[in-house]
Amino acid sequence: MRSWCVITNEITKEKLDFGTPSVFPTVSVIDPELMLTLPRELSIYQGFDALFHGVECYIATCSSPLAKLYCVEAIGLVARWLPNLWRDGSDLEARTNISYAANVLCGFAQSLSATISPHIIGQCMSGLFPGFVHGASLLVTAQAYYSHVISKGYIAEEFETLGKAMGKSASAGCKGTNFLEGLEELMSETGVSGLPMSKFGVQSSDLERIAGISADIGFDFDPYPLSKDEILSILIKSYK
Ligand SMILES: [Fe+2]
């Protein structure tokens, strides 16, 4: 339930999104029972997509107090229930909570805010490599991306709040590092630590192109403006 769409130009290999109130659905059918036979990996990848929708919509410069309420609730539910889904794909309570977080809470959050550079970089990769599952395209750079942004000291308080939403107590060191701990733990608990982008066809020689296209698209709502060199550095650090 959101006012955003994604469209791929298969000729130019661009995967871009656009938003307008006129695409907001009148009715959405979200039935977790229909998702019980979804492959486990896909369920986990898309659970992380919901997590990153919450994180990005929270820290975006266009966010708002109401959007942030939806984001924090969604992030907490994904952190709480995604490991259950990894252990048992037929866990209907887990599927219901993840669906609610992904489709209702994050749908409203995205309609009040916007996703930012991680989605642009991820969609650039999955535009060039159509088999690159959307949630996976966000996962492969997540730790390097958020480590980089938090290390710059930007919006540390916001990341500290998101770390707490993931069930992590206050950071012992730099503020916001509890979010990195929560992310690392959730990735470990759901079997996606070290997910390689090469699994989806990306070669190291593609990274410069991905960084260039992402930088050209631009990041209108990023709290920390990434340069092309920083994007490339994050991609190189992430590459497996
Ligand atoms: Fe997404």
PDB file of C-alpha atoms and ligand atoms in Angstrom:
ATOM      1  CA  MET A   1       0.000   0.000   0.000  1.00  0.00           C
ATOM      2  CA  ARG A   2       2.099   2.839  -1.272  1.00  0.00           C
ATOM      3  CA  SER A   3       2.238   5.506  -3.929  1.00  0.00           C
ATOM      4  CA  TRP A   4       5.425   4.196  -5.576  1.00  0.00           C
ATOM      5  CA  CYS A   5       6.085   2.054  -8.648  1.00  0.00           C
ATOM      6  CA  VAL A   6       9.207   0.539 -10.181  1.00  0.00           C
ATOM      7  CA  ILE A   7       9.657   0.229 -13.920  1.00  0.00           C
ATOM      8  CA  THR A   8      12.502  -1.342 -15.896  1.00  0.00           C
ATOM      9  CA  ASN A   9      13.634  -0.210 -19.326  1.00  0.00           C
ATOM     10  CA  GLU A  10      14.991  -3.488 -20.695  1.00  0.00           C
ATOM     11  CA  ILE A  11      16.777  -1.732 -23.558  1.00  0.00           C
ATOM     12  CA  THR A  12      18.743   0.756 -21.473  1.00  0.00           C
ATOM     13  CA  LYS A  13      18.773  -1.604 -18.433  1.00  0.00           C
ATOM     14  CA  GLU A  14      17.517   1.187 -16.192  1.00  0.00           C
ATOM     15  CA  LYS A  15      15.355   0.249 -13.224  1.00  0.00           C
ATOM     16  CA  LEU A  16      13.836   3.400 -11.831  1.00  0.00           C
ATOM     17  CA  ASP A  17      10.957   4.258  -9.573  1.00  0.00           C
ATOM     18  CA  PHE A  18       8.391   6.976  -9.553  1.00  0.00           C
ATOM     19  CA  GLY A  19       5.676   8.050  -7.175  1.00  0.00           C
ATOM     20  CA  THR A  20       2.328   9.715  -7.565  1.00  0.00           C
ATOM     21  CA  PRO A  21      -0.843   9.667  -5.443  1.00  0.00           C
ATOM     22  CA  SER A  22      -2.812   8.314  -8.407  1.00  0.00           C
ATOM     23  CA  VAL A  23      -1.136   4.884  -8.117  1.00  0.00           C
ATOM     24  CA  PHE A  24      -2.058   4.504  -4.451  1.00  0.00           C
ATOM     25  CA  PRO A  25      -4.327   1.400  -4.414  1.00  0.00           C
ATOM     26  CA  THR A  26      -7.963   1.625  -3.470  1.00  0.00           C
ATOM     27  CA  VAL A  27      -7.824  -1.962  -2.197  1.00  0.00           C
ATOM     28  CA  SER A  28      -4.807  -4.188  -1.449  1.00  0.00           C
ATOM     29  CA  VAL A  29      -5.103  -7.909  -0.739  1.00  0.00           C
ATOM     30  CA  ILE A  30      -2.307  -8.926   1.648  1.00  0.00           C
ATOM     31  CA  ASP A  31      -2.870 -12.551   2.591  1.00  0.00           C
ATOM     32  CA  PRO A  32       0.079 -14.220   4.385  1.00  0.00           C
ATOM     33  CA  GLU A  33      -1.459 -17.648   3.742  1.00  0.00           C
ATOM     34  CA  LEU A  34      -0.752 -17.127   0.026  1.00  0.00           C
ATOM     35  CA  MET A  35       2.943 -16.653   0.885  1.00  0.00           C
ATOM     36  CA  LEU A  36       3.472 -19.897   2.793  1.00  0.00           C
ATOM     37  CA  THR A  37       5.094 -21.627  -0.180  1.00  0.00           C
ATOM     38  CA  LEU A  38       7.406 -18.750  -1.132  1.00  0.00           C
ATOM     39  CA  PRO A  39      11.025 -19.950  -1.329  1.00  0.00           C
ATOM     40  CA  ARG A  40      12.842 -19.331   1.935  1.00  0.00           C
ATOM     41  CA  GLU A  41      15.665 -17.269   0.386  1.00  0.00           C
ATOM     42  CA  LEU A  42      13.222 -14.964  -1.411  1.00  0.00           C
ATOM     43  CA  SER A  43      11.232 -14.494   1.786  1.00  0.00           C
ATOM     44  CA  ILE A  44      14.371 -13.450   3.653  1.00  0.00           C
ATOM     45  CA  TYR A  45      15.625 -11.136   0.900  1.00  0.00           C
ATOM     46  CA  GLN A  46      12.287  -9.348   0.758  1.00  0.00           C
ATOM     47  CA  GLY A  47      12.084  -9.205   4.544  1.00  0.00           C
ATOM     48  CA  PHE A  48      15.321  -7.232   4.426  1.00  0.00           C
ATOM     49  CA  ASP A  49      13.810  -5.037   1.725  1.00  0.00           C
ATOM     50  CA  ALA A  50      11.148  -4.099   4.279  1.00  0.00           C
ATOM     51  CA  LEU A  51      13.824  -3.455   6.908  1.00  0.00           C
ATOM     52  CA  PHE A  52      15.714  -1.138   4.560  1.00  0.00           C
ATOM     53  CA  HIS A  53      12.530   0.652   3.521  1.00  0.00           C
ATOM     54  CA  GLY A  54      12.055   1.432   7.202  1.00  0.00           C
ATOM     55  CA  VAL A  55      15.659   2.524   7.731  1.00  0.00           C
ATOM     56  CA  GLU A  56      15.903   4.671   4.602  1.00  0.00           C
ATOM     57  CA  CYS A  57      12.506   6.307   5.091  1.00  0.00           C
ATOM     58  CA  TYR A  58      13.501   7.103   8.693  1.00  0.00           C
ATOM     59  CA  ILE A  59      16.802   8.808   7.869  1.00  0.00           C
ATOM     60  CA  ALA A  60      15.696  10.501   4.612  1.00  0.00           C
ATOM     61  CA  THR A  61      15.764  14.278   4.773  1.00  0.00           C
ATOM     62  CA  CYS A  62      12.122  14.338   3.649  1.00  0.00           C
ATOM     63  CA  SER A  63      10.986  12.140   6.563  1.00  0.00           C
ATOM     64  CA  SER A  64       8.550  13.297   9.226  1.00  0.00           C
ATOM     65  CA  PRO A  65       7.600  12.363  12.795  1.00  0.00           C
ATOM     66  CA  LEU A  66       4.618  10.342  11.528  1.00  0.00           C
ATOM     67  CA  ALA A  67       6.690   8.476   8.922  1.00  0.00           C
ATOM     68  CA  LYS A  68       9.261   7.685  11.614  1.00  0.00           C
ATOM     69  CA  LEU A  69       6.625   6.055  13.818  1.00  0.00           C
ATOM     70  CA  TYR A  70       5.777   3.618  11.021  1.00  0.00           C
ATOM     71  CA  CYS A  71       9.485   2.994  10.332  1.00  0.00           C
ATOM     72  CA  VAL A  72      10.418   2.168  13.926  1.00  0.00           C
ATOM     73  CA  GLU A  73       7.471  -0.209  14.297  1.00  0.00           C
ATOM     74  CA  ALA A  74       8.312  -1.955  11.017  1.00  0.00           C
ATOM     75  CA  ILE A  75      12.014  -2.312  11.843  1.00  0.00           C
ATOM     76  CA  GLY A  76      11.188  -3.816  15.245  1.00  0.00           C
ATOM     77  CA  LEU A  77       8.806  -6.359  13.703  1.00  0.00           C
ATOM     78  CA  VAL A  78      11.253  -7.424  10.987  1.00  0.00           C
ATOM     79  CA  ALA A  79      14.065  -7.850  13.539  1.00  0.00           C
ATOM     80  CA  ARG A  80      11.746  -9.838  15.798  1.00  0.00           C
ATOM     81  CA  TRP A  81      10.119 -12.132  13.225  1.00  0.00           C
ATOM     82  CA  LEU A  82      12.484 -12.640  10.279  1.00  0.00           C
ATOM     83  CA  PRO A  83      14.657 -15.230  12.121  1.00  0.00           C
ATOM     84  CA  ASN A  84      11.475 -17.243  12.772  1.00  0.00           C
ATOM     85  CA  LEU A  85      10.721 -17.180   9.063  1.00  0.00           C
ATOM     86  CA  TRP A  86      14.229 -18.433   8.307  1.00  0.00           C
ATOM     87  CA  ARG A  87      13.737 -21.369  10.663  1.00  0.00           C
ATOM     88  CA  ASP A  88      10.216 -22.193   9.489  1.00  0.00           C
ATOM     89  CA  GLY A  89       8.684 -20.767   6.315  1.00  0.00           C
ATOM     90  CA  SER A  90       5.276 -22.118   7.340  1.00  0.00           C
ATOM     91  CA  ASP A  91       5.199 -19.977  10.498  1.00  0.00           C
ATOM     92  CA  LEU A  92       2.011 -18.036   9.757  1.00  0.00           C
ATOM     93  CA  GLU A  93       2.460 -15.644  12.688  1.00  0.00           C
ATOM     94  CA  ALA A  94       5.917 -14.693  11.389  1.00  0.00           C
ATOM     95  CA  ARG A  95       4.598 -14.261   7.829  1.00  0.00           C
ATOM     96  CA  THR A  96       1.718 -12.119   9.101  1.00  0.00           C
ATOM     97  CA  ASN A  97       4.008  -9.811  11.063  1.00  0.00           C
ATOM     98  CA  ILE A  98       6.514  -9.473   8.209  1.00  0.00           C
ATOM     99  CA  SER A  99       3.683  -8.804   5.724  1.00  0.00           C
ATOM    100  CA  TYR A 100       2.214  -6.168   8.022  1.00  0.00           C
ATOM    101  CA  ALA A 101       5.625  -4.511   8.393  1.00  0.00           C
ATOM    102  CA  ALA A 102       6.472  -4.708   4.690  1.00  0.00           C
ATOM    103  CA  ASN A 103       3.166  -3.811   3.112  1.00  0.00           C
ATOM    104  CA  VAL A 104       1.245  -1.731   5.624  1.00  0.00           C
ATOM    105  CA  LEU A 105       3.772   0.037   7.864  1.00  0.00           C
ATOM    106  CA  CYS A 106       6.477   0.512   5.233  1.00  0.00           C
ATOM    107  CA  GLY A 107       3.867   1.289   2.600  1.00  0.00           C
ATOM    108  CA  PHE A 108       2.628   4.207   4.671  1.00  0.00           C
ATOM    109  CA  ALA A 109       6.213   5.210   5.549  1.00  0.00           C
ATOM    110  CA  GLN A 110       7.197   5.275   1.868  1.00  0.00           C
ATOM    111  CA  SER A 111       4.135   7.323   1.045  1.00  0.00           C
ATOM    112  CA  LEU A 112       5.187   9.914   3.638  1.00  0.00           C
ATOM    113  CA  SER A 113       8.933   9.753   2.998  1.00  0.00           C
ATOM    114  CA  ALA A 114      11.245   8.108   0.423  1.00  0.00           C
ATOM    115  CA  THR A 115      13.949   5.518   0.023  1.00  0.00           C
ATOM    116  CA  ILE A 116      17.425   6.887  -0.629  1.00  0.00           C
ATOM    117  CA  SER A 117      20.842   5.958  -2.069  1.00  0.00           C
ATOM    118  CA  PRO A 118      20.987   2.248  -1.079  1.00  0.00           C
ATOM    119  CA  HIS A 119      17.852   1.665  -3.157  1.00  0.00           C
ATOM    120  CA  ILE A 120      19.250   3.622  -6.090  1.00  0.00           C
ATOM    121  CA  ILE A 121      22.521   1.636  -6.011  1.00  0.00           C
ATOM    122  CA  GLY A 122      20.626  -1.653  -5.587  1.00  0.00           C
ATOM    123  CA  GLN A 123      18.190  -0.901  -8.406  1.00  0.00           C
ATOM    124  CA  CYS A 124      21.087   0.087 -10.619  1.00  0.00           C
ATOM    125  CA  MET A 125      22.573  -3.384 -10.042  1.00  0.00           C
ATOM    126  CA  SER A 126      19.306  -5.233 -10.591  1.00  0.00           C
ATOM    127  CA  GLY A 127      18.611  -3.144 -13.714  1.00  0.00           C
ATOM    128  CA  LEU A 128      21.918  -4.278 -15.198  1.00  0.00           C
ATOM    129  CA  PHE A 129      21.486  -7.814 -13.840  1.00  0.00           C
ATOM    130  CA  PRO A 130      17.748  -8.624 -13.909  1.00  0.00           C
ATOM    131  CA  GLY A 131      18.224 -11.849 -11.935  1.00  0.00           C
ATOM    132  CA  PHE A 132      19.505  -9.843  -8.981  1.00  0.00           C
ATOM    133  CA  VAL A 133      16.619 -10.128  -6.494  1.00  0.00           C
ATOM    134  CA  HIS A 134      15.715  -6.676  -5.180  1.00  0.00           C
ATOM    135  CA  GLY A 135      16.158  -7.404  -1.461  1.00  0.00           C
ATOM    136  CA  ALA A 136      19.459  -9.172  -2.151  1.00  0.00           C
ATOM    137  CA  SER A 137      20.721  -6.162  -4.114  1.00  0.00           C
ATOM    138  CA  LEU A 138      20.288  -4.091  -0.946  1.00  0.00           C
ATOM    139  CA  LEU A 139      21.782  -6.703   1.361  1.00  0.00           C
ATOM    140  CA  VAL A 140      25.107  -7.000  -0.461  1.00  0.00           C
ATOM    141  CA  THR A 141      26.166  -3.406   0.261  1.00  0.00           C
ATOM    142  CA  ALA A 142      24.286  -2.813   3.531  1.00  0.00           C
ATOM    143  CA  GLN A 143      27.065  -3.339   6.054  1.00  0.00           C
ATOM    144  CA  ALA A 144      29.657  -1.336   4.106  1.00  0.00           C
ATOM    145  CA  TYR A 145      27.142   1.423   3.354  1.00  0.00           C
ATOM    146  CA  TYR A 146      25.855   1.915   6.891  1.00  0.00           C
ATOM    147  CA  SER A 147      29.341   1.536   8.430  1.00  0.00           C
ATOM    148  CA  HIS A 148      30.530   4.286   6.117  1.00  0.00           C
ATOM    149  CA  VAL A 149      27.683   6.691   6.857  1.00  0.00           C
ATOM    150  CA  ILE A 150      27.762   6.090  10.622  1.00  0.00           C
ATOM    151  CA  SER A 151      31.567   6.487  10.686  1.00  0.00           C
ATOM    152  CA  LYS A 152      31.099   9.999   9.308  1.00  0.00           C
ATOM    153  CA  GLY A 153      29.149  10.924  12.432  1.00  0.00           C
ATOM    154  CA  TYR A 154      26.054  11.900  10.463  1.00  0.00           C
ATOM    155  CA  ILE A 155      22.673  11.373  12.132  1.00  0.00           C
ATOM    156  CA  ALA A 156      24.216   9.163  14.812  1.00  0.00           C
ATOM    157  CA  GLU A 157      21.230   9.711  17.118  1.00  0.00           C
ATOM    158  CA  GLU A 158      18.858   8.442  14.429  1.00  0.00           C
ATOM    159  CA  PHE A 159      20.879   5.255  13.949  1.00  0.00           C
ATOM    160  CA  GLU A 160      21.029   4.833  17.719  1.00  0.00           C
ATOM    161  CA  THR A 161      17.207   4.872  17.764  1.00  0.00           C
ATOM    162  CA  LEU A 162      17.075   2.345  14.917  1.00  0.00           C
ATOM    163  CA  GLY A 163      19.532   0.082  16.757  1.00  0.00           C
ATOM    164  CA  LYS A 164      17.242   0.138  19.780  1.00  0.00           C
ATOM    165  CA  ALA A 165      14.282  -0.669  17.517  1.00  0.00           C
ATOM    166  CA  MET A 166      16.226  -3.774  16.492  1.00  0.00           C
ATOM    167  CA  GLY A 167      16.511  -4.780  20.133  1.00  0.00           C
ATOM    168  CA  LYS A 168      20.039  -3.546  20.754  1.00  0.00           C
ATOM    169  CA  SER A 169      20.875  -1.536  23.863  1.00  0.00           C
ATOM    170  CA  ALA A 170      22.736   1.763  23.727  1.00  0.00           C
ATOM    171  CA  SER A 171      26.023   1.742  21.826  1.00  0.00           C
ATOM    172  CA  ALA A 172      29.090   1.228  23.958  1.00  0.00           C
ATOM    173  CA  GLY A 173      31.255   3.281  21.594  1.00  0.00           C
ATOM    174  CA  CYS A 174      30.229   5.682  18.859  1.00  0.00           C
ATOM    175  CA  LYS A 175      26.512   6.391  18.742  1.00  0.00           C
ATOM    176  CA  GLY A 176      24.725   4.402  16.071  1.00  0.00           C
ATOM    177  CA  THR A 177      27.002   1.371  16.196  1.00  0.00           C
ATOM    178  CA  ASN A 178      24.227  -0.563  17.941  1.00  0.00           C
ATOM    179  CA  PHE A 179      22.389  -0.421  14.590  1.00  0.00           C
ATOM    180  CA  LEU A 180      25.373  -2.088  12.910  1.00  0.00           C
ATOM    181  CA  GLU A 181      25.341  -4.767  15.618  1.00  0.00           C
ATOM    182  CA  GLY A 182      21.631  -5.363  15.092  1.00  0.00           C
ATOM    183  CA  LEU A 183      22.073  -5.578  11.320  1.00  0.00           C
ATOM    184  CA  GLU A 184      24.991  -8.005  11.593  1.00  0.00           C
ATOM    185  CA  GLU A 185      23.090 -10.203  14.038  1.00  0.00           C
ATOM    186  CA  LEU A 186      19.924 -10.283  11.923  1.00  0.00           C
ATOM    187  CA  MET A 187      21.922 -11.164   8.796  1.00  0.00           C
ATOM    188  CA  SER A 188      23.677 -13.941  10.701  1.00  0.00           C
ATOM    189  CA  GLU A 189      20.415 -15.310  12.124  1.00  0.00           C
ATOM    190  CA  THR A 190      18.802 -15.443   8.679  1.00  0.00           C
ATOM    191  CA  GLY A 191      21.662 -17.014   6.730  1.00  0.00           C
ATOM    192  CA  VAL A 192      22.573 -14.031   4.545  1.00  0.00           C
ATOM    193  CA  SER A 193      25.901 -12.941   6.045  1.00  0.00           C
ATOM    194  CA  GLY A 194      28.496 -12.583   3.314  1.00  0.00           C
ATOM    195  CA  LEU A 195      25.951 -12.821   0.490  1.00  0.00           C
ATOM    196  CA  PRO A 196      28.103 -12.315  -2.661  1.00  0.00           C
ATOM    197  CA  MET A 197      26.975  -9.987  -5.441  1.00  0.00           C
ATOM    198  CA  SER A 198      28.903 -12.251  -7.848  1.00  0.00           C
ATOM    199  CA  LYS A 199      26.172 -14.863  -7.198  1.00  0.00           C
ATOM    200  CA  PHE A 200      23.867 -12.594  -9.208  1.00  0.00           C
ATOM    201  CA  GLY A 201      26.289 -12.004 -12.075  1.00  0.00           C
ATOM    202  CA  VAL A 202      28.102  -8.821 -11.007  1.00  0.00           C
ATOM    203  CA  GLN A 203      31.819  -8.815 -11.784  1.00  0.00           C
ATOM    204  CA  SER A 204      34.362  -6.544 -10.151  1.00  0.00           C
ATOM    205  CA  SER A 205      34.835  -4.816 -13.510  1.00  0.00           C
ATOM    206  CA  ASP A 206      31.161  -3.696 -13.329  1.00  0.00           C
ATOM    207  CA  LEU A 207      31.542  -1.695 -10.118  1.00  0.00           C
ATOM    208  CA  GLU A 208      32.803   1.525 -11.685  1.00  0.00           C
ATOM    209  CA  ARG A 209      29.826   1.547 -14.066  1.00  0.00           C
ATOM    210  CA  ILE A 210      27.368   0.902 -11.214  1.00  0.00           C
ATOM    211  CA  ALA A 211      28.877   3.748  -9.179  1.00  0.00           C
ATOM    212  CA  GLY A 212      28.761   6.087 -12.163  1.00  0.00           C
ATOM    213  CA  ILE A 213      25.118   5.386 -13.036  1.00  0.00           C
ATOM    214  CA  SER A 214      24.059   5.683  -9.381  1.00  0.00           C
ATOM    215  CA  ALA A 215      25.852   9.011  -8.964  1.00  0.00           C
ATOM    216  CA  ASP A 216      24.308  10.315 -12.180  1.00  0.00           C
ATOM    217  CA  ILE A 217      20.800   9.495 -10.935  1.00  0.00           C
ATOM    218  CA  GLY A 218      21.592  11.481  -7.783  1.00  0.00           C
ATOM    219  CA  PHE A 219      20.405  11.265  -4.231  1.00  0.00           C
ATOM    220  CA  ASP A 220      17.852  13.953  -3.475  1.00  0.00           C
ATOM    221  CA  PHE A 221      16.955  12.936   0.078  1.00  0.00           C
ATOM    222  CA  ASP A 222      20.193  11.536   1.509  1.00  0.00           C
ATOM    223  CA  PRO A 223      21.219  12.943   4.902  1.00  0.00           C
ATOM    224  CA  TYR A 224      24.824  12.314   3.936  1.00  0.00           C
ATOM    225  CA  PRO A 225      25.666  13.176   0.310  1.00  0.00           C
ATOM    226  CA  LEU A 226      27.738  10.340  -1.163  1.00  0.00           C
ATOM    227  CA  SER A 227      30.229  11.107  -3.927  1.00  0.00           C
ATOM    228  CA  LYS A 228      30.824   8.723  -6.826  1.00  0.00           C
ATOM    229  CA  ASP A 229      34.186   7.767  -5.288  1.00  0.00           C
ATOM    230  CA  GLU A 230      32.486   6.897  -2.003  1.00  0.00           C
ATOM    231  CA  ILE A 231      29.901   4.742  -3.803  1.00  0.00           C
ATOM    232  CA  LEU A 232      32.709   2.944  -5.622  1.00  0.00           C
ATOM    233  CA  SER A 233      34.582   2.446  -2.362  1.00  0.00           C
ATOM    234  CA  ILE A 234      31.449   0.936  -0.745  1.00  0.00           C
ATOM    235  CA  LEU A 235      30.952  -1.365  -3.741  1.00  0.00           C
ATOM    236  CA  ILE A 236      34.597  -2.482  -3.723  1.00  0.00           C
ATOM    237  CA  LYS A 237      34.472  -3.131   0.019  1.00  0.00           C
ATOM    238  CA  SER A 238      31.257  -5.141  -0.444  1.00  0.00           C
ATOM    239  CA  TYR A 239      32.345  -7.144  -3.439  1.00  0.00           C
ATOM    240  CA  LYS A 240      32.510 -10.896  -3.060  1.00  0.00           C
TER     241      LYS A 240
HETATM  242 FE    FE B   1      12.687  -1.904  -1.873  1.00  0.00          FE
END
